Amino acid sequence: MELRVLEYYLTVAREENITKAAELLHITQPTLSRQLIQMEEELGVSLFKRGRHKIQLTEEGMLLRRRAQEMMDLANKTKQELLREEELSGTIVVGCGEINSMRWLTERMAEFRSRHPQVRFDLNSTTADMVKEQLERGLSDVGLLTEPVDVGRYQFIRLPSKVRWGVLVRRDSALAGKDSVKPEDLLEIPLLFVKRESVHNELANWFGEQYDHLNVAATYNLLQNAALMAGSLHGAALCMEHDVQYPEMAFVPLEPVLETGSVLVWKKNEFAPSLISSFTDYLKHAEKAFHEM
């Protein structure tokens, strides 16, 4: 299956109209229709539900759309990496969660771009599991992960900043007026736990013997929806401290203090394009300079 044909397919899927897609692609409508029919014959599935005025994707068509977009992204990324220019240029894809450690990283990204203005960054904000999956599939160049992380399969640097854990509760909650919360303060409250198992285990260790008596109402991946649910339940979302403010919610730190570090990782033992190796080398020097201050 040629990349050119995948581009045709993605255009048709986006426009939901073969005639309009053909105009955008600067080919004739019969040529485009023939390419789509050949694609369906090659795959042995029906990709479209054809109507009088527009077409819709079948379930197989929606799956191909996702895979085709990934293949096109990877092809464009590979082409970019193979270009050899004296001046660094291109796009660095960063997979990350929405965590405070991003502040240090974004400052370094800005510094790097001031030295190499033709460099662009593409930030993919998602869960830790998706960050690792994108790295493995070559769709991200580097990934920012919160600890604990199995770094054995990655090259990595530990970021200098750490983030403390706490609970996000309604501002009218009795907990909101406290300087900190202890495990026993949370026994009767509906709790929202982070879904990531390794982090869940860290929190379980913090609760100690109280863990078996908790009222866990839900688990979550990203905090925004968890904050809404914690408010509705008059509960508490266990989370890391964020710069993002939720007007109806208050963050209260845990006691004893629980902090989490962050690591920036990239794949080990692989050919690294000059752009990526230059960026990771820059981060290594910046991290070393921070600790020598």
XYZ file of C-alpha atoms in Angstrom:
293
model
C 0.000 0.000 0.000
C 1.602 3.250 -1.139
C 1.822 6.312 1.078
C 0.343 8.338 -1.781
C -2.791 6.193 -1.696
C -3.003 6.498 2.094
C -2.928 10.263 1.673
C -5.803 9.973 -0.822
C -7.748 7.853 1.660
C -7.215 10.267 4.563
C -8.369 13.181 2.451
C -11.568 11.367 1.447
C -12.184 10.317 5.058
C -11.789 13.918 6.213
C -13.924 15.527 3.488
C -16.580 12.758 3.356
C -16.938 13.553 -0.337
C -14.943 12.028 -3.198
C -15.467 14.924 -5.607
C -14.269 17.519 -3.111
C -11.320 15.332 -2.079
C -10.306 14.891 -5.723
C -10.284 18.678 -6.186
C -8.059 19.138 -3.139
C -5.707 16.387 -4.340
C -5.640 17.776 -7.915
C -6.662 14.479 -9.489
C -9.808 13.452 -11.334
C -12.773 11.987 -9.480
C -12.739 8.702 -11.507
C -9.024 8.249 -10.721
C -9.623 8.734 -7.019
C -12.640 6.381 -7.011
C -10.594 3.718 -8.784
C -7.773 4.020 -6.198
C -10.269 3.574 -3.341
C -11.884 0.528 -4.959
C -8.439 -1.038 -5.490
C -7.609 -0.362 -1.832
C -10.770 -2.127 -0.691
C -10.027 -5.071 -2.989
C -6.459 -5.300 -1.699
C -7.583 -5.295 1.931
C -10.649 -7.447 1.359
C -12.945 -5.177 3.390
C -15.461 -2.424 2.755
C -14.095 0.913 3.937
C -16.983 3.224 3.095
C -20.750 3.515 3.349
C -21.537 5.432 0.174
C -24.484 7.852 0.154
C -25.838 10.263 -2.445
C -24.174 13.347 -1.010
C -21.467 12.068 1.312
C -19.671 8.924 2.360
C -19.075 7.553 5.851
C -16.439 5.188 7.173
C -17.245 1.639 8.194
C -15.699 0.264 11.402
C -12.874 -1.163 9.271
C -12.553 2.223 7.607
C -12.205 4.002 10.954
C -9.477 1.569 12.005
C -7.601 2.154 8.748
C -7.950 5.906 9.217
C -6.185 5.739 12.572
C -3.442 3.472 11.269
C -3.011 5.459 8.062
C -2.559 8.682 10.022
C 0.052 7.029 12.211
C 1.905 5.730 9.150
C 1.849 9.140 7.474
C 3.098 10.826 10.646
C 5.901 8.290 10.963
C 6.830 8.620 7.270
C 7.011 12.415 7.516
C 9.047 12.158 10.693
C 11.477 9.690 9.090
C 11.898 11.895 6.027
C 12.647 14.844 8.260
C 15.241 12.855 10.238
C 17.065 11.799 7.078
C 17.578 15.376 5.936
C 21.093 16.608 6.559
C 21.415 20.335 7.107
C 24.119 22.394 8.778
C 21.523 24.350 10.740
C 19.404 22.255 13.061
C 15.800 22.224 11.951
C 12.735 20.031 12.197
C 10.256 18.941 14.833
C 10.921 17.298 18.194
C 7.902 15.358 19.458
C 7.578 15.375 23.241
C 5.141 13.038 25.007
C 4.182 14.314 28.435
C 1.633 14.451 31.186
C 0.244 17.677 32.578
C 2.623 17.945 35.526
C 4.590 20.751 37.163
C 7.887 19.244 35.990
C 6.969 20.517 32.544
C 7.922 24.015 33.722
C 11.636 23.108 33.888
C 11.431 21.262 30.589
C 9.593 24.034 28.723
C 12.192 26.557 29.896
C 14.936 24.367 28.427
C 12.933 23.934 25.221
C 12.636 27.712 24.892
C 16.388 28.121 25.437
C 17.160 25.435 22.845
C 14.866 27.064 20.306
C 16.458 30.487 20.872
C 19.723 28.884 19.705
C 18.083 26.967 16.876
C 15.086 29.022 15.679
C 14.225 26.554 12.900
C 13.386 23.872 15.484
C 9.756 23.309 16.396
C 8.284 21.299 19.280
C 5.170 19.136 19.129
C 3.717 18.494 22.601
C 1.534 15.400 23.010
C -0.191 15.602 26.409
C -1.485 12.206 27.474
C -1.188 9.470 30.096
C 2.091 7.825 31.104
C 1.141 4.546 29.412
C 0.425 6.352 26.143
C 3.708 8.275 26.397
C 5.587 4.965 26.571
C 3.542 3.444 23.759
C 4.235 6.422 21.479
C 7.956 6.127 22.233
C 7.959 2.414 21.371
C 6.144 3.052 18.096
C 8.487 5.865 17.093
C 5.741 8.511 17.240
C 7.495 10.497 19.996
C 11.172 11.366 20.350
C 11.300 11.912 24.111
C 8.831 11.348 26.910
C 8.383 12.946 30.321
C 7.261 10.430 32.951
C 6.651 10.637 36.669
C 8.378 8.109 38.884
C 8.387 5.253 39.617
C 9.617 4.358 36.127
C 11.494 1.295 34.896
C 14.317 3.136 33.109
C 16.242 -0.019 32.156
C 15.094 0.128 28.539
C 15.622 3.875 28.123
C 18.266 6.519 28.095
C 17.164 9.133 30.588
C 17.847 12.116 32.781
C 16.144 12.877 36.076
C 14.680 16.336 36.208
C 15.817 18.433 39.183
C 12.345 19.349 40.427
C 10.014 17.214 42.532
C 6.263 17.517 42.948
C 4.360 16.961 46.182
C 1.173 14.944 46.484
C -2.054 16.060 48.067
C -5.812 15.954 47.650
C -8.097 18.114 45.578
C -11.284 18.853 47.533
C -14.197 21.279 47.368
C -13.500 24.654 48.926
C -16.438 24.158 51.299
C -14.958 20.857 52.541
C -13.690 20.647 56.109
C -10.370 19.439 54.683
C -9.899 22.624 52.639
C -9.104 24.596 55.790
C -6.299 22.263 56.866
C -2.577 22.875 56.271
C -2.199 19.185 55.410
C -4.118 15.913 55.525
C -3.157 12.634 57.171
C -4.318 9.121 56.222
C -6.921 9.050 58.997
C -8.472 12.296 57.659
C -9.491 10.496 54.465
C -11.081 7.319 55.815
C -14.729 8.373 55.492
C -14.398 10.362 52.257
C -15.013 9.075 48.691
C -11.561 8.956 47.115
C -10.362 9.093 43.522
C -7.100 7.231 42.889
C -4.695 7.499 39.980
C -5.193 4.491 37.693
C -1.493 3.893 36.982
C -0.638 0.833 39.065
C 2.888 1.792 40.140
C 1.669 5.182 41.408
C -1.333 3.538 43.060
C 1.115 1.335 44.967
C 3.078 4.387 46.167
C -0.113 5.883 47.559
C -1.074 2.570 49.157
C 2.282 2.581 50.985
C 1.601 6.120 52.200
C -1.757 5.069 53.681
C -0.198 2.036 55.350
C -2.640 0.055 57.521
C -5.426 2.522 56.725
C -5.433 1.468 53.066
C -7.799 -1.483 53.542
C -10.439 0.806 55.083
C -10.562 3.433 52.302
C -13.678 4.347 50.358
C -12.297 4.328 46.785
C -15.045 5.686 44.526
C -13.169 5.868 41.209
C -9.851 5.779 39.419
C -8.684 8.254 36.776
C -6.019 9.027 34.163
C -6.140 12.817 33.791
C -7.045 15.256 36.549
C -9.610 17.608 35.019
C -12.482 15.119 34.975
C -11.363 13.694 38.323
C -11.655 17.188 39.824
C -15.233 17.461 38.548
C -16.152 14.061 39.989
C -14.480 14.790 43.325
C -16.593 17.926 43.544
C -19.805 16.056 42.724
C -19.054 13.308 45.247
C -17.928 15.749 47.975
C -14.831 13.567 47.846
C -11.088 13.953 47.365
C -8.912 13.290 44.328
C -5.406 12.149 45.249
C -3.106 13.979 42.860
C 0.175 15.776 42.363
C 0.217 19.537 42.809
C -0.542 21.371 39.560
C -0.217 24.941 38.361
C -3.713 24.612 36.913
C -6.327 26.159 39.181
C -9.800 24.694 39.676
C -11.945 27.596 41.025
C -14.243 25.450 43.163
C -11.503 23.149 44.440
C -8.594 23.473 46.878
C -5.316 21.536 46.978
C -4.193 20.286 50.390
C -0.793 18.529 50.699
C -0.305 15.132 52.320
C 1.374 14.610 55.686
C 3.795 12.905 55.947
C 5.054 14.534 52.780
C 4.965 12.418 49.622
C 6.931 13.703 46.625
C 7.427 12.377 43.105
C 10.321 12.975 40.748
C 10.224 13.032 36.955
C 12.430 11.506 34.288
C 12.826 12.410 30.648
C 13.344 9.234 28.611
C 14.146 8.253 25.044
C 14.778 4.907 23.394
C 18.081 3.192 24.082
C 20.514 1.715 21.557
C 18.956 3.322 18.505
C 20.292 5.666 15.870
C 19.410 9.151 17.062
C 18.989 11.917 14.465
C 21.308 14.878 15.020
C 18.372 17.069 16.044
C 17.272 14.704 18.826
C 20.778 13.941 20.072
C 21.577 17.679 20.142
C 18.462 18.336 22.200
C 19.043 15.507 24.690
C 22.716 16.519 25.039
C 21.591 20.061 25.793
C 19.219 18.785 28.485
C 21.974 16.675 30.063
C 24.226 19.727 30.338
C 21.394 21.836 31.744
C 20.538 19.200 34.351
C 24.200 18.861 35.353
C 24.618 22.638 35.617
C 21.542 22.838 37.867
C 22.991 20.354 40.353
C 26.377 22.151 40.350
C 24.785 25.484 41.335
